[in-house]
MMTF fields as JSON, N, C-alpha, C and O atoms, coordinates in Angstrom:
{
  "mmtfVersion": "1.0.0",
  "mmtfProducer": "UNKNOWN",
  "numBonds": 315,
  "numAtoms": 316,
  "numGroups": 79,
  "numChains": 1,
  "numModels": 1,
  "chainsPerModel": [1],
  "groupsPerChain": [79],
  "chainIdList": ["A"],
  "bondAtomList": [4, 2, 8, 6, 12, 10, 16, 14, 20, 18, 24, 22, 28, 26, 32, 30, 36, 34, 40, 38, 44, 42, 48, 46, 52, 50, 56, 54, 60, 58, 64, 62, 68, 66, 72, 70, 76, 74, 80, 78, 84, 82, 88, 86, 92, 90, 96, 94, 100, 98, 104, 102, 108, 106, 112, 110, 116, 114, 120, 118, 124, 122, 128, 126, 132, 130, 136, 134, 140, 138, 144, 142, 148, 146, 152, 150, 156, 154, 160, 158, 164, 162, 168, 166, 172, 170, 176, 174, 180, 178, 184, 182, 188, 186, 192, 190, 196, 194, 200, 198, 204, 202, 208, 206, 212, 210, 216, 214, 220, 218, 224, 222, 228, 226, 232, 230, 236, 234, 240, 238, 244, 242, 248, 246, 252, 250, 256, 254, 260, 258, 264, 262, 268, 266, 272, 270, 276, 274, 280, 278, 284, 282, 288, 286, 292, 290, 296, 294, 300, 298, 304, 302, 308, 306, 312, 310],
  "bondOrderList": [1, 1, 1, 1, 1, 1, 1, 1, 1, 1, 1, 1, 1, 1, 1, 1, 1, 1, 1, 1, 1, 1, 1, 1, 1, 1, 1, 1, 1, 1, 1, 1, 1, 1, 1, 1, 1, 1, 1, 1, 1, 1, 1, 1, 1, 1, 1, 1, 1, 1, 1, 1, 1, 1, 1, 1, 1, 1, 1, 1, 1, 1, 1, 1, 1, 1, 1, 1, 1, 1, 1, 1, 1, 1, 1, 1, 1, 1],
  "groupList": [{"groupName": "MET", "atomNameList": ["N", "CA", "C", "O"], "elementList": ["N", "C", "C", "O"], "formalChargeList": [0, 0, 0, 0], "bondAtomList": [1, 0, 2, 1, 3, 2], "bondOrderList": [1, 1, 2], "singleLetterCode": "M", "chemCompType": "L-PEPTIDE LINKING"}, {"groupName": "LYS", "atomNameList": ["N", "CA", "C", "O"], "elementList": ["N", "C", "C", "O"], "formalChargeList": [0, 0, 0, 0], "bondAtomList": [1, 0, 2, 1, 3, 2], "bondOrderList": [1, 1, 2], "singleLetterCode": "K", "chemCompType": "L-PEPTIDE LINKING"}, {"groupName": "VAL", "atomNameList": ["N", "CA", "C", "O"], "elementList": ["N", "C", "C", "O"], "formalChargeList": [0, 0, 0, 0], "bondAtomList": [1, 0, 2, 1, 3, 2], "bondOrderList": [1, 1, 2], "singleLetterCode": "V", "chemCompType": "L-PEPTIDE LINKING"}, {"groupName": "PHE", "atomNameList": ["N", "CA", "C", "O"], "elementList": ["N", "C", "C", "O"], "formalChargeList": [0, 0, 0, 0], "bondAtomList": [1, 0, 2, 1, 3, 2], "bondOrderList": [1, 1, 2], "singleLetterCode": "F", "chemCompType": "L-PEPTIDE LINKING"}, {"groupName": "THR", "atomNameList": ["N", "CA", "C", "O"], "elementList": ["N", "C", "C", "O"], "formalChargeList": [0, 0, 0, 0], "bondAtomList": [1, 0, 2, 1, 3, 2], "bondOrderList": [1, 1, 2], "singleLetterCode": "T", "chemCompType": "L-PEPTIDE LINKING"}, {"groupName": "PRO", "atomNameList": ["N", "CA", "C", "O"], "elementList": ["N", "C", "C", "O"], "formalChargeList": [0, 0, 0, 0], "bondAtomList": [1, 0, 2, 1, 3, 2], "bondOrderList": [1, 1, 2], "singleLetterCode": "P", "chemCompType": "L-PEPTIDE LINKING"}, {"groupName": "ARG", "atomNameList": ["N", "CA", "C", "O"], "elementList": ["N", "C", "C", "O"], "formalChargeList": [0, 0, 0, 0], "bondAtomList": [1, 0, 2, 1, 3, 2], "bondOrderList": [1, 1, 2], "singleLetterCode": "R", "chemCompType": "L-PEPTIDE LINKING"}, {"groupName": "GLY", "atomNameList": ["N", "CA", "C", "O"], "elementList": ["N", "C", "C", "O"], "formalChargeList": [0, 0, 0, 0], "bondAtomList": [1, 0, 2, 1, 3, 2], "bondOrderList": [1, 1, 2], "singleLetterCode": "G", "chemCompType": "PEPTIDE LINKING"}, {"groupName": "ILE", "atomNameList": ["N", "CA", "C", "O"], "elementList": ["N", "C", "C", "O"], "formalChargeList": [0, 0, 0, 0], "bondAtomList": [1, 0, 2, 1, 3, 2], "bondOrderList": [1, 1, 2], "singleLetterCode": "I", "chemCompType": "L-PEPTIDE LINKING"}, {"groupName": "LEU", "atomNameList": ["N", "CA", "C", "O"], "elementList": ["N", "C", "C", "O"], "formalChargeList": [0, 0, 0, 0], "bondAtomList": [1, 0, 2, 1, 3, 2], "bondOrderList": [1, 1, 2], "singleLetterCode": "L", "chemCompType": "L-PEPTIDE LINKING"}, {"groupName": "ASP", "atomNameList": ["N", "CA", "C", "O"], "elementList": ["N", "C", "C", "O"], "formalChargeList": [0, 0, 0, 0], "bondAtomList": [1, 0, 2, 1, 3, 2], "bondOrderList": [1, 1, 2], "singleLetterCode": "D", "chemCompType": "L-PEPTIDE LINKING"}, {"groupName": "GLN", "atomNameList": ["N", "CA", "C", "O"], "elementList": ["N", "C", "C", "O"], "formalChargeList": [0, 0, 0, 0], "bondAtomList": [1, 0, 2, 1, 3, 2], "bondOrderList": [1, 1, 2], "singleLetterCode": "Q", "chemCompType": "L-PEPTIDE LINKING"}, {"groupName": "ALA", "atomNameList": ["N", "CA", "C", "O"], "elementList": ["N", "C", "C", "O"], "formalChargeList": [0, 0, 0, 0], "bondAtomList": [1, 0, 2, 1, 3, 2], "bondOrderList": [1, 1, 2], "singleLetterCode": "A", "chemCompType": "L-PEPTIDE LINKING"}, {"groupName": "GLU", "atomNameList": ["N", "CA", "C", "O"], "elementList": ["N", "C", "C", "O"], "formalChargeList": [0, 0, 0, 0], "bondAtomList": [1, 0, 2, 1, 3, 2], "bondOrderList": [1, 1, 2], "singleLetterCode": "E", "chemCompType": "L-PEPTIDE LINKING"}, {"groupName": "HIS", "atomNameList": ["N", "CA", "C", "O"], "elementList": ["N", "C", "C", "O"], "formalChargeList": [0, 0, 0, 0], "bondAtomList": [1, 0, 2, 1, 3, 2], "bondOrderList": [1, 1, 2], "singleLetterCode": "H", "chemCompType": "L-PEPTIDE LINKING"}, {"groupName": "SER", "atomNameList": ["N", "CA", "C", "O"], "elementList": ["N", "C", "C", "O"], "formalChargeList": [0, 0, 0, 0], "bondAtomList": [1, 0, 2, 1, 3, 2], "bondOrderList": [1, 1, 2], "singleLetterCode": "S", "chemCompType": "L-PEPTIDE LINKING"}, {"groupName": "TYR", "atomNameList": ["N", "CA", "C", "O"], "elementList": ["N", "C", "C", "O"], "formalChargeList": [0, 0, 0, 0], "bondAtomList": [1, 0, 2, 1, 3, 2], "bondOrderList": [1, 1, 2], "singleLetterCode": "Y", "chemCompType": "L-PEPTIDE LINKING"}, {"groupName": "CYS", "atomNameList": ["N", "CA", "C", "O"], "elementList": ["N", "C", "C", "O"], "formalChargeList": [0, 0, 0, 0], "bondAtomList": [1, 0, 2, 1, 3, 2], "bondOrderList": [1, 1, 2], "singleLetterCode": "C", "chemCompType": "L-PEPTIDE LINKING"}, {"groupName": "ASN", "atomNameList": ["N", "CA", "C", "O"], "elementList": ["N", "C", "C", "O"], "formalChargeList": [0, 0, 0, 0], "bondAtomList": [1, 0, 2, 1, 3, 2], "bondOrderList": [1, 1, 2], "singleLetterCode": "N", "chemCompType": "L-PEPTIDE LINKING"}],
  "groupTypeList": [0, 1, 2, 3, 2, 4, 5, 6, 6, 7, 8, 9, 10, 5, 11, 7, 6, 12, 2, 13, 14, 12, 9, 1, 15, 9, 7, 3, 1, 15, 2, 12, 7, 2, 1, 8, 7, 1, 16, 8, 2, 9, 13, 8, 7, 12, 11, 15, 4, 12, 13, 12, 6, 10, 11, 12, 14, 11, 0, 17, 13, 6, 9, 9, 12, 18, 5, 9, 8, 13, 10, 16, 4, 3, 13, 2, 13, 7, 13],
  "groupIdList": [1, 2, 3, 4, 5, 6, 7, 8, 9, 10, 11, 12, 13, 14, 15, 16, 17, 18, 19, 20, 21, 22, 23, 24, 25, 26, 27, 28, 29, 30, 31, 32, 33, 34, 35, 36, 37, 38, 39, 40, 41, 42, 43, 44, 45, 46, 47, 48, 49, 50, 51, 52, 53, 54, 55, 56, 57, 58, 59, 60, 61, 62, 63, 64, 65, 66, 67, 68, 69, 70, 71, 72, 73, 74, 75, 76, 77, 78, 79],
  "secStructList": [7, 7, 3, 3, 7, 7, 7, 7, 6, 6, 1, 7, 7, 1, 6, 6, 6, 6, 2, 2, 2, 2, 2, 2, 2, 1, 1, 7, 6, 6, 7, 7, 7, 7, 7, 7, 7, 7, 3, 3, 7, 7, 7, 7, 7, 7, 1, 7, 1, 2, 2, 2, 2, 6, 6, 2, 2, 2, 2, 0, 0, 0, 0, 0, 1, 7, 6, 6, 6, 7, 7, 7, 7, 7, 7, 7, 6, 6, 7],
  "xCoordList": [-12.601, -12.384, -10.527, -9.969, -10.195, -7.797, -7.388, -7.607, -6.459, -6.196, -4.21, -3.626, -3.489, -2.535, -1.037, -0.7, -0.664, 0.278, 1.652, 2.186, 2.542, 3.45, 4.084, 3.452, 5.703, 5.993, 5.769, 5.383, 6.141, 6.222, 7.608, 8.288, 7.886, 9.214, 9.17, 8.32, 10.949, 11.904, 12.408, 13.21, 10.991, 11.373, 12.58, 12.583, 13.058, 13.879, 13.387, 12.77, 13.298, 12.613, 13.705, 14.49, 14.299, 15.379, 14.811, 15.096, 13.951, 12.728, 13.048, 13.478, 13.386, 12.964, 14.567, 14.713, 15.798, 16.353, 17.695, 18.884, 16.824, 17.718, 16.812, 17.225, 15.536, 14.73, 15.698, 16.021, 15.991, 16.451, 17.756, 18.035, 18.766, 19.526, 20.537, 21.501, 19.427, 19.541, 18.982, 19.314, 18.063, 17.524, 18.722, 18.832, 19.182, 20.329, 21.8, 22.029, 22.239, 22.431, 22.125, 22.453, 21.257, 20.547, 20.845, 21.099, 20.724, 20.712, 19.743, 19.53, 19.349, 18.16, 18.643, 17.902, 19.287, 20.243, 18.974, 18.964, 17.859, 17.53, 16.592, 16.204, 16.071, 15.478, 16.196, 17.337, 15.276, 15.583, 15.1, 15.813, 14.668, 13.584, 12.408, 11.84, 12.353, 12.134, 11.304, 11.986, 10.07, 8.88, 8.637, 8.626, 8.483, 7.381, 6.446, 6.633, 5.797, 4.769, 3.555, 4.028, 2.075, 1.542, 0.144, -0.483, -0.353, -2.165, -2.793, -2.636, -3.447, -4.684, -6.141, -6.439, -6.536, -8.313, -9.18, -8.931, -10.171, -11.178, -12.296, -12.125, -13.4, -15.146, -14.904, -14.29, -15.904, -16.848, -18.47, -18.817, -19.578, -20.771, -21.352, -21.765, -21.23, -22.115, -22.571, -22.406, -23.618, -24.403, -24.515, -25.244, -23.342, -22.769, -21.805, -22.483, -20.378, -19.534, -18.75, -17.532, -19.831, -18.605, -18.76, -17.98, -20.041, -20.134, -18.475, -17.622, -18.745, -17.449, -15.804, -15.381, -15.349, -14.152, -14.331, -13.585, -15.423, -14.756, -14.706, -13.9, -15.217, -14.638, -13.675, -13.461, -12.9, -11.884, -10.418, -9.326, -11.363, -10.251, -10.251, -9.148, -11.126, -10.871, -10.044, -9.055, -10.02, -9.172, -7.301, -6.29, -7.655, -6.564, -5.45, -4.632, -6.475, -6.214, -4.881, -3.729, -6.704, -6.616, -5.609, -4.794, -5.616, -4.991, -3.901, -2.744, -4.421, -3.703, -2.406, -1.516, -2.079, -0.74, -0.439, -1.187, 0.473, 1.016, 1.216, 1.978, 0.082, 0.0, 0.609, 0.306, 2.37, 3.294, 4.694, 5.594, 4.598, 5.551, 5.057, 5.517, 3.966, 3.908, 1.75, 0.775, 2.156, 0.807, -0.056, 0.338, -1.975, -2.332, -3.224, -3.484, -3.427, -4.858, -6.147, -6.621, -6.332, -7.881, -8.063, -7.546, -9.124, -10.019, -11.011, -10.698, -12.726, -13.287, -13.544, -13.286, -14.169, -14.072, -15.385, -16.364, -15.141, -16.335, -16.44, -17.367, -15.376, -15.676, -15.031, -15.599],
  "yCoordList": [5.213, 4.11, 4.821, 5.587, 3.944, 4.67, 2.835, 1.94, 3.185, 1.749, 2.085, 3.057, 0.893, 1.151, -0.097, -1.127, 0.319, -0.964, -0.889, 0.062, -2.007, -1.542, -2.977, -3.833, -2.758, -4.035, -5.125, -4.761, -6.49, -7.616, -7.248, -6.496, -8.399, -8.614, -9.383, -9.846, -9.219, -9.085, -9.383, -10.139, -7.783, -7.716, -6.629, -5.635, -6.733, -4.978, -4.187, -4.048, -3.178, -1.355, -0.908, -1.627, -0.229, 1.257, 2.172, 2.336, 2.73, 4.066, 3.201, 2.716, 2.192, 2.462, 2.89, 4.11, 2.087, 2.14, 3.043, 2.863, 4.36, 5.908, 6.022, 6.144, 6.031, 6.901, 7.117, 8.1, 5.582, 5.053, 5.675, 6.335, 5.596, 5.938, 7.324, 7.553, 8.505, 9.952, 10.266, 11.331, 9.333, 9.529, 8.865, 9.088, 8.361, 8.384, 9.837, 10.47, 10.086, 11.076, 11.828, 12.053, 12.281, 13.662, 12.928, 13.462, 11.751, 12.712, 11.213, 10.647, 10.997, 10.117, 8.305, 7.397, 8.128, 7.13, 5.513, 4.505, 6.174, 5.175, 4.488, 3.355, 5.261, 4.139, 3.181, 3.122, 2.216, 0.123, 0.552, -0.21, 0.977, 0.131, 1.556, 2.314, 1.559, 2.027, 1.305, 0.89, 1.279, 0.449, 2.117, 3.03, 2.797, 3.133, 2.514, 1.525, 3.08, 2.357, 2.993, 2.947, 3.555, 4.103, 3.845, 2.799, 5.319, 5.827, 6.379, 7.305, 5.771, 5.029, 6.082, 5.999, 6.635, 6.983, 6.399, 5.696, 5.907, 5.582, 6.296, 7.174, 6.461, 6.605, 5.249, 5.05, 4.747, 3.999, 3.844, 3.204, 4.412, 4.461, 2.263, 1.634, 1.906, 0.586, 0.652, 1.713, 0.006, -0.4, -0.71, -0.234, -2.019, -2.027, -2.042, -2.847, -1.758, -1.488, -2.516, -2.582, -3.604, -5.65, -5.747, -6.518, -4.843, -3.885, -4.04, -4.772, -2.396, -1.831, -2.737, -2.877, -3.015, -4.358, -4.712, -4.158, -5.78, -6.863, -5.508, -4.667, -5.285, -4.586, -3.68, -3.403, -3.069, -2.733, -4.083, -4.12, -5.242, -6.241, -6.569, -6.736, -6.595, -7.023, -5.973, -6.527, -4.325, -3.886, -3.861, -3.53, -4.368, -4.427, -5.076, -4.766, -6.292, -8.119, -7.341, -7.155, -7.204, -6.864, -5.651, -5.838, -4.295, -3.456, -3.033, -3.205, -2.183, -1.15, -1.619, -0.773, -2.825, -3.931, -5.077, -6.054, -5.044, -7.089, -7.753, -7.724, -8.422, -9.605, -10.499, -10.965, -10.34, -11.419, -10.467, -11.094, -9.103, -8.245, -7.023, -5.967, -7.846, -6.125, -7.01, -7.501, -6.683, -6.709, -5.116, -4.171, -5.566, -4.146, -4.885, -5.992, -3.051, -2.944, -1.969, -1.877, -1.511, 0.19, -0.306, -1.267, 0.68, 1.217, 1.455, 2.233, 1.251, 2.13, 3.24, 3.239, 3.986, 5.519, 5.88, 6.431, 5.339, 5.679, 4.349, 4.072, 2.896, 2.183, 1.777, 0.971],
  "zCoordList": [-0.15, 0.861, 0.507, -0.279, 1.681, 1.149, 1.471, 2.287, -0.177, -0.198, 0.07, -0.409, 1.006, 0.78, 0.323, 0.906, -0.457, -1.26, -1.247, -1.819, -0.509, -0.104, -1.11, -1.728, -0.925, -1.83, -0.359, 0.751, -0.778, 0.53, 0.462, -0.236, 1.872, 3.256, 1.838, 1.077, 1.939, 0.828, -0.458, -1.005, -0.913, -2.297, -2.448, -1.723, -2.898, -3.16, -3.239, -4.295, -2.282, -2.759, -3.148, -2.53, -3.734, -4.119, -3.138, -1.952, -3.884, -2.836, -2.062, -3.108, -0.954, 0.688, 0.327, 0.256, 0.087, 0.841, 0.47, 0.734, -0.438, -0.437, 0.397, 1.55, 0.242, 1.331, 2.731, 3.398, 2.804, 4.798, 4.774, 5.774, 3.688, 4.017, 4.226, 4.956, 2.688, 3.011, 4.384, 4.905, 5.099, 6.595, 7.758, 8.964, 7.24, 8.303, 7.896, 8.927, 7.278, 6.405, 7.299, 8.464, 6.368, 8.148, 9.722, 10.801, 9.412, 11.803, 12.3, 13.372, 10.9, 11.821, 12.373, 11.997, 12.823, 13.242, 13.123, 12.416, 14.496, 14.591, 13.641, 13.926, 12.188, 11.139, 11.419, 11.878, 11.04, 11.066, 9.372, 8.719, 8.847, 7.68, 7.203, 7.99, 6.234, 5.129, 3.581, 2.644, 3.571, 2.985, 1.538, 2.363, 0.225, 0.217, -0.969, -1.678, -0.945, -1.304, -2.651, -3.786, -2.531, -2.628, -2.431, -2.595, -1.937, -1.325, -2.165, -2.961, -1.92, -3.35, -2.43, -1.238, -3.08, -2.612, -2.831, -1.851, -3.264, -3.961, -4.021, -3.175, -4.54, -3.501, -5.164, -6.212, -4.269, -4.479, -4.283, -3.291, -5.203, -5.03, -4.944, -5.918, -4.056, -3.542, -3.124, -2.522, -2.718, -1.688, -0.529, 0.342, -0.472, 1.015, 2.109, 2.748, 3.197, 2.767, 2.833, 2.995, 2.645, 2.154, 0.893, 0.335, -0.192, -1.775, -2.029, -2.531, -1.067, -1.149, -0.892, -2.039, -0.459, 0.261, -1.051, -1.858, -1.614, -2.32, -3.232, -2.833, -4.031, -4.985, -5.441, -6.621, -4.113, -4.183, -4.25, -4.817, -3.123, -2.75, -4.881, -5.404, -5.499, -6.709, -7.357, -7.839, -7.637, -7.541, -7.316, -7.936, -6.184, -5.597, -7.34, -8.206, -6.69, -7.639, -9.454, -9.846, -9.879, -10.865, -11.192, -12.096, -10.443, -11.415, -10.752, -11.135, -9.223, -7.771, -7.643, -7.733, -7.445, -7.382, -7.487, -7.452, -7.599, -8.286, -6.994, -6.027, -7.468, -6.139, -4.884, -3.785, -6.45, -6.725, -5.693, -5.133, -5.645, -5.738, -4.355, -3.921, -4.065, -3.315, -2.606, -3.175, -1.156, -0.264, -0.826, -1.508, 0.165, -0.34, 1.438, 1.91, 1.943, 2.702, 1.986, 0.854, 2.921, 2.609, 3.73, 4.3, 4.121, 5.053, 4.585, 3.684, 4.533, 4.807, 6.48, 7.683, 5.49, 5.928, 6.576, 6.072, 8.104, 9.143, 9.415, 10.177, 8.795, 9.66, 11.01, 11.748]
}
């Protein structure tokens, strides 16, 4: 299971802004925005894909992401 956590739209992302500024300073003028988030790999021993997705959702809501300021998505390998 791959989990991607990113700041919500409109939430201040100082790391993203710093990287965007640095990229533009290096000549990458086409960069229009950068978000810095987290990439988490989970190994879940679930009985089914649906159960694994449900567990990942609960993990994100309770620990891996702050739902007030972050969005998350996840992918199940082989899906």
